[in-house]
Amino acid sequence: MSTEAQEIYDRLDFISDLHCDALLWGRDLTQKGSIGHVDFPRMREANVGLEMFTIVSKSPSGQNMKSNSADTFDNITPLTIAKGVAPNQWFSLLNRTLGQAESLHQFIKEENGKVIFVHDKKSFEELISARNTDKTVVGAMLGIEGAHALEGSLENLGKVYEAGIRMIGPTHFFDNELGGSAHGENGAGLTDFGKSVIKRMNELNIFVDLAHCSPAIVEDVLEITTKPVMVSHIGVQSVLNSQRNLSDDQIRKIAANGGIIGVAFFDMAIGVPEIDGIVATMKHIRDLVGVEYIALGSDYDGAVEVPFDITGLPLIVEALLKEGFTEEEIRAIMGENVKRFFLKNLI
């Protein structure tokens, strides 16, 4: 780690990551762990101001990037039972989702004001203000990977909103009631139910996350949404030609929508070696549409290999610096873009 890179990292006012699945595993996020990638102590060690904690409620057996059936055995069921949570979460996707949300709220309560739950513009501004005088204060938001968690009910969207969820991906690794997954079987766009969910999300100011959506859903969402979208963790096809990754046309449309793109850290999104892929992906987006649309989207604590935990983020600064990124560009990527996006779009 170069002295220059560390000094730039130490000067960063706001660092943010848009995707972490730590709630899935049942770890105590108030304690520094020796496994996994994110907890509150390690966020403080890395001076990370905000983490998006994403909720996984179902994952198909044999999960892969190319094709998954919604009917295969669900990997999350045995994990849910093994965690010792309430039986009402064992077989209900909605209850699993609400249970993970409640776990985060409980961890935040135990932190006695040192973690701020961000769910609107006021709470986000409170986080920014608190960190101006105390960098040990960190922020947490909630998202959902896959709207199958709604169990086909628009009413349940209100329930997850009340639980504080402010970002939802229509699909995850399989097709569902809203439409097709990038890793599913039908490649479909939004169903009528899917369109009604997107419209209601707009009304509630829940951000749409396009990370695992079929190209047809990406097109449909960008056509009907009245709000900027997010892509919480992804790569680009120009760096790694994967059906999971964004095409240049999609990147342009997301930028035109005012959206933000979280660059993932794992090999199936950005290739190997991962740090080179992360920087190449960021460079491609910058050169195509501008640096202001780039964010960190690690996929920490997901079912993927990443090159470092959250305390390793200075290595990204070093790699960006070596590739000629300016300090202003680095500040934007590491968190200022996310800060601007939420200040503009949270209500």
Coordinates of C-alpha atoms in Angstrom, one line a residue:
M1 CA 0.0 0.0 0.0
S2 CA 1.6 3.3 -1.1
T3 CA 1.7 6.3 1.2
E4 CA 0.0 8.4 -1.4
A5 CA -3.0 6.0 -1.7
Q6 CA -3.3 5.7 2.1
E7 CA -3.3 9.5 2.5
I8 CA -6.0 9.9 -0.1
Y9 CA -8.1 7.2 1.6
D10 CA -7.6 8.9 4.9
R11 CA -8.9 12.2 3.4
L12 CA -12.1 10.6 2.1
D13 CA -15.1 12.2 3.8
F14 CA -17.8 9.6 2.9
I15 CA -17.3 6.0 1.8
S16 CA -20.2 3.8 0.9
D17 CA -20.9 0.3 -0.4
L18 CA -24.2 -0.6 -2.1
H19 CA -24.4 -4.3 -1.5
C20 CA -23.8 -6.7 1.4
D21 CA -25.5 -9.9 2.4
A22 CA -24.2 -10.1 6.0
L23 CA -27.7 -10.4 7.5
L24 CA -28.2 -13.8 5.8
W25 CA -25.7 -15.7 8.0
G26 CA -26.9 -14.9 11.5
R27 CA -23.7 -13.2 12.6
D28 CA -23.7 -10.5 15.3
L29 CA -22.9 -7.4 13.4
T30 CA -22.1 -5.5 16.6
Q31 CA -19.0 -7.7 17.1
K32 CA -15.8 -7.8 14.9
G33 CA -15.8 -11.1 13.1
S34 CA -13.0 -13.3 12.0
I35 CA -15.1 -14.6 9.1
G36 CA -17.3 -12.9 6.5
H37 CA -16.6 -9.4 5.2
V38 CA -18.7 -6.8 7.0
D39 CA -19.7 -5.8 10.6
F40 CA -20.0 -2.5 12.3
P41 CA -16.5 -2.6 13.9
R42 CA -14.9 -3.3 10.6
M43 CA -17.0 -0.6 9.0
R44 CA -15.5 1.8 11.5
E45 CA -12.0 0.5 11.0
A46 CA -12.4 1.2 7.2
N47 CA -14.0 4.6 7.8
V48 CA -17.1 3.4 5.8
G49 CA -20.0 5.7 6.4
L50 CA -22.9 3.7 4.9
E51 CA -23.6 0.1 4.0
M52 CA -26.6 -1.3 2.1
F53 CA -27.6 -4.5 3.8
T54 CA -29.4 -6.7 1.3
I55 CA -31.8 -9.5 2.3
V56 CA -31.7 -12.8 0.5
S57 CA -34.9 -14.9 1.1
K58 CA -34.5 -17.7 -1.5
S59 CA -31.6 -19.2 -3.5
P60 CA -31.9 -22.1 -5.9
S61 CA -29.9 -25.3 -5.4
G62 CA -27.1 -25.4 -8.0
Q63 CA -27.2 -21.6 -8.3
N64 CA -25.2 -20.4 -11.3
M65 CA -24.9 -17.4 -13.6
K66 CA -26.6 -19.0 -16.7
S67 CA -29.8 -20.7 -15.9
N68 CA -31.8 -21.6 -12.7
S69 CA -35.2 -22.9 -12.1
A70 CA -37.5 -21.4 -9.4
D71 CA -38.6 -25.0 -8.6
T72 CA -35.3 -26.4 -7.4
F73 CA -34.5 -26.9 -3.7
D74 CA -34.1 -23.6 -1.8
N75 CA -30.7 -23.3 -0.2
I76 CA -32.0 -20.6 2.3
T77 CA -34.5 -22.9 4.0
P78 CA -32.0 -25.1 5.9
L79 CA -29.9 -22.1 6.7
T80 CA -32.9 -20.3 8.1
I81 CA -33.8 -23.2 10.3
A82 CA -30.2 -23.7 11.4
K83 CA -29.9 -20.1 12.6
G84 CA -32.6 -20.8 15.2
V85 CA -35.0 -18.1 14.2
A86 CA -38.7 -18.2 14.8
P87 CA -40.5 -21.0 13.0
N88 CA -42.7 -18.5 11.2
Q89 CA -39.6 -17.7 9.1
W90 CA -38.8 -21.3 8.1
F91 CA -41.1 -21.5 5.1
S92 CA -42.3 -17.9 4.4
L93 CA -40.2 -15.7 2.2
L94 CA -41.9 -12.6 3.5
N95 CA -41.3 -13.6 7.1
R96 CA -37.7 -14.4 6.4
T97 CA -37.3 -10.9 4.9
L98 CA -39.0 -9.2 7.8
G99 CA -36.9 -11.3 10.2
Q100 CA -33.6 -10.2 8.7
A101 CA -34.8 -6.6 8.7
E102 CA -35.7 -6.9 12.4
S103 CA -32.2 -8.4 13.1
L104 CA -30.6 -5.2 11.7
H105 CA -32.9 -3.0 13.7
Q106 CA -31.9 -4.9 16.9
F107 CA -28.2 -4.7 16.1
I108 CA -28.7 -0.9 15.6
K109 CA -30.5 -0.6 18.9
E110 CA -27.6 -2.3 20.7
E111 CA -25.2 0.3 19.2
N112 CA -26.8 3.1 21.3
G113 CA -26.8 5.7 18.7
K114 CA -23.5 4.8 17.0
V115 CA -25.4 3.3 14.0
I116 CA -28.0 5.4 12.2
F117 CA -30.7 3.6 10.2
V118 CA -31.1 5.4 6.9
H119 CA -34.7 5.3 5.5
D120 CA -35.3 8.8 4.3
K121 CA -33.6 12.1 3.5
K122 CA -33.8 13.3 7.1
S123 CA -32.0 10.2 8.6
F124 CA -29.4 10.4 5.8
E125 CA -28.7 14.0 6.6
E126 CA -28.5 13.1 10.3
L127 CA -25.8 10.5 9.4
I128 CA -23.8 13.0 7.5
S129 CA -24.0 15.6 10.3
A130 CA -23.1 13.0 12.9
R131 CA -20.0 11.9 11.0
N132 CA -18.8 15.4 10.7
T133 CA -17.9 15.3 14.4
D134 CA -17.7 11.5 15.1
K135 CA -16.4 9.1 12.5
T136 CA -17.4 6.1 14.7
V137 CA -21.0 6.8 13.7
V138 CA -21.9 4.6 10.7
G139 CA -25.1 4.2 8.7
A140 CA -27.1 1.2 7.5
M141 CA -29.8 0.8 4.9
L142 CA -32.0 -2.1 3.9
G143 CA -32.6 -3.7 0.5
I144 CA -34.1 -6.9 -0.9
E145 CA -32.6 -9.3 -3.5
G146 CA -35.6 -10.5 -5.4
A147 CA -39.2 -9.4 -5.1
H148 CA -40.3 -13.0 -4.8
A149 CA -40.1 -12.0 -1.1
L150 CA -43.4 -10.2 -1.6
E151 CA -45.1 -13.6 -2.2
G152 CA -47.1 -12.2 -5.1
S153 CA -48.9 -9.6 -3.0
L154 CA -48.7 -5.9 -3.6
E155 CA -49.9 -5.5 0.0
N156 CA -46.7 -7.0 1.2
L157 CA -44.8 -4.2 -0.5
G158 CA -46.3 -1.9 2.2
K159 CA -45.1 -4.3 4.9
V160 CA -41.5 -4.3 3.8
Y161 CA -41.6 -0.5 3.4
E162 CA -42.7 -0.3 7.0
A163 CA -39.8 -2.5 7.9
G164 CA -37.5 0.2 6.4
I165 CA -36.6 -1.4 3.1
R166 CA -35.7 1.2 0.5
M167 CA -34.2 -0.8 -2.4
I168 CA -35.7 -3.9 -4.1
G169 CA -34.4 -6.0 -7.0
P170 CA -37.3 -7.3 -9.0
T171 CA -35.6 -10.7 -9.5
H172 CA -32.6 -12.6 -8.1
F173 CA -31.3 -15.9 -9.5
F174 CA -34.6 -17.2 -10.9
D175 CA -37.7 -16.0 -12.6
N176 CA -40.6 -14.9 -10.3
E177 CA -44.0 -13.3 -10.3
L178 CA -42.5 -10.0 -11.6
G179 CA -40.7 -11.4 -14.6
G180 CA -37.4 -12.8 -15.8
S181 CA -34.1 -13.1 -14.1
A182 CA -30.7 -12.6 -15.9
H183 CA -30.0 -16.1 -14.7
G184 CA -33.5 -17.6 -15.2
E185 CA -35.2 -19.6 -17.9
N186 CA -37.7 -17.4 -19.7
G187 CA -35.9 -14.0 -20.2
A188 CA -39.2 -12.3 -19.9
G189 CA -39.9 -8.6 -19.2
L190 CA -42.2 -7.3 -16.4
T191 CA -45.5 -9.1 -15.9
D192 CA -48.6 -7.0 -15.2
F193 CA -47.9 -7.7 -11.5
G194 CA -44.3 -6.6 -12.0
K195 CA -45.4 -3.3 -13.5
S196 CA -47.8 -2.7 -10.6
V197 CA -44.9 -3.3 -8.2
I198 CA -42.6 -0.9 -9.9
K199 CA -45.2 1.8 -10.0
R200 CA -46.0 1.3 -6.3
M201 CA -42.3 1.3 -5.5
N202 CA -42.0 4.7 -7.2
E203 CA -44.9 6.0 -5.1
L204 CA -43.3 4.8 -1.9
N205 CA -39.8 6.0 -3.0
I206 CA -38.3 2.5 -2.9
F207 CA -35.4 2.3 -5.3
V208 CA -35.5 -0.3 -8.1
D209 CA -32.3 -2.4 -8.2
L210 CA -31.6 -3.8 -11.7
A211 CA -28.6 -6.0 -10.7
H212 CA -30.1 -9.5 -11.5
C213 CA -32.8 -8.5 -14.0
S214 CA -33.3 -9.9 -17.4
P215 CA -32.4 -7.4 -20.2
A216 CA -36.2 -7.2 -20.9
I217 CA -36.9 -6.2 -17.4
V218 CA -34.1 -3.6 -17.5
E219 CA -35.8 -2.1 -20.6
D220 CA -39.3 -2.2 -19.1
V221 CA -38.2 -0.6 -15.8
L222 CA -36.4 2.2 -17.5
E223 CA -39.4 2.8 -19.7
I224 CA -42.0 3.1 -16.9
T225 CA -40.1 4.3 -13.8
T226 CA -40.5 7.9 -12.7
K227 CA -37.5 7.6 -10.4
P228 CA -33.7 7.0 -10.8
V229 CA -32.7 3.4 -10.6
M230 CA -29.9 1.6 -8.8
V231 CA -27.7 -1.3 -9.9
S232 CA -26.3 -2.4 -6.6
H233 CA -23.6 -4.9 -7.7
I234 CA -22.7 -5.7 -11.3
G235 CA -20.0 -5.7 -14.0
V236 CA -20.0 -4.6 -17.7
Q237 CA -20.0 -6.7 -20.8
S238 CA -17.0 -4.8 -22.3
V239 CA -14.8 -6.1 -19.5
L240 CA -16.4 -9.5 -18.9
N241 CA -18.9 -10.8 -21.5
S242 CA -21.5 -12.2 -19.2
Q243 CA -25.3 -12.3 -19.4
R244 CA -25.3 -10.9 -15.9
N245 CA -23.4 -7.7 -16.9
L246 CA -24.5 -4.4 -18.4
S247 CA -24.2 -3.6 -22.1
D248 CA -23.0 -0.2 -23.1
D249 CA -26.5 0.6 -24.3
Q250 CA -27.9 -0.2 -20.8
I251 CA -25.2 1.8 -19.1
R252 CA -26.1 4.9 -21.2
K253 CA -29.8 4.4 -20.4
I254 CA -29.2 4.1 -16.7
A255 CA -27.1 7.2 -16.8
A256 CA -29.8 9.1 -18.7
N257 CA -32.2 8.0 -16.0
G258 CA -30.0 9.5 -13.4
G259 CA -29.2 6.2 -11.9
I260 CA -26.1 4.8 -10.1
I261 CA -24.1 1.7 -10.8
G262 CA -22.4 -0.3 -8.0
V263 CA -19.3 -2.2 -9.4
A264 CA -19.1 -5.7 -7.9
F265 CA -15.8 -7.2 -6.5
F266 CA -16.2 -10.9 -7.5
D267 CA -14.7 -12.7 -10.5
M268 CA -18.0 -13.7 -12.2
A269 CA -18.8 -10.0 -12.6
I270 CA -15.4 -8.4 -13.2
G271 CA -13.0 -11.3 -14.0
V272 CA -9.6 -12.0 -12.5
P273 CA -7.5 -10.7 -11.0
E274 CA -10.4 -9.0 -9.3
I275 CA -8.8 -5.7 -8.4
D276 CA -7.8 -5.2 -12.1
G277 CA -11.3 -6.0 -13.1
I278 CA -12.9 -3.6 -10.7
V279 CA -10.7 -0.8 -12.0
A280 CA -11.2 -1.7 -15.6
T281 CA -15.0 -1.7 -15.1
M282 CA -15.0 1.6 -13.4
K283 CA -12.8 3.1 -16.1
H284 CA -15.1 1.8 -18.8
I285 CA -18.2 3.4 -17.2
R286 CA -16.3 6.6 -16.6
D287 CA -15.2 6.8 -20.2
L288 CA -18.6 5.9 -21.5
V289 CA -20.9 8.1 -19.4
G290 CA -18.9 9.9 -16.7
V291 CA -17.5 9.1 -13.3
E292 CA -20.6 10.4 -11.5
Y293 CA -22.5 7.2 -12.1
I294 CA -20.0 4.9 -10.4
A295 CA -20.2 3.5 -6.9
L296 CA -18.9 0.5 -4.9
G297 CA -21.1 -2.6 -5.0
S298 CA -19.0 -5.3 -3.4
D299 CA -21.5 -8.2 -2.9
Y300 CA -19.7 -8.7 0.5
D301 CA -20.9 -11.7 2.4
G302 CA -22.7 -13.1 -0.7
A303 CA -22.0 -16.6 -2.0
V304 CA -19.0 -15.3 -4.0
E305 CA -15.2 -14.9 -3.5
V306 CA -13.9 -11.4 -3.1
P307 CA -10.3 -10.3 -2.8
F308 CA -10.6 -8.6 0.6
D309 CA -13.1 -7.7 3.3
I310 CA -14.3 -4.1 3.9
T311 CA -11.0 -3.2 5.6
G312 CA -9.3 -3.7 2.3
L313 CA -11.0 -0.8 0.5
P314 CA -7.8 1.3 0.5
L315 CA -6.5 -1.2 -2.1
I316 CA -9.1 0.1 -4.6
V317 CA -7.9 3.6 -4.1
E318 CA -4.3 2.5 -4.8
A319 CA -5.4 0.6 -7.9
L320 CA -7.4 3.6 -9.2
L321 CA -4.5 5.9 -8.5
K322 CA -2.1 3.7 -10.6
E323 CA -4.6 3.9 -13.5
G324 CA -4.5 7.6 -13.5
F325 CA -7.8 8.4 -11.7
T326 CA -7.6 11.8 -10.0
E327 CA -8.3 12.3 -6.3
E328 CA -11.6 14.0 -7.2
E329 CA -12.7 11.0 -9.2
I330 CA -11.6 8.6 -6.5
R331 CA -13.6 10.5 -3.9
A332 CA -16.7 10.4 -6.2
I333 CA -16.4 6.6 -6.7
M334 CA -15.7 5.7 -3.1
G335 CA -18.8 7.4 -1.8
E336 CA -19.5 11.0 -2.9
N337 CA -21.6 9.8 -5.8
V338 CA -23.8 7.8 -3.4
K339 CA -24.1 10.7 -1.0
R340 CA -25.2 13.0 -3.9
F341 CA -27.6 10.4 -5.2
F342 CA -29.3 9.9 -1.8
L343 CA -29.4 13.6 -1.0
K344 CA -31.2 14.2 -4.3
N345 CA -33.5 11.2 -4.4
L346 CA -34.4 10.2 -0.8
I347 CA -37.5 11.9 0.5

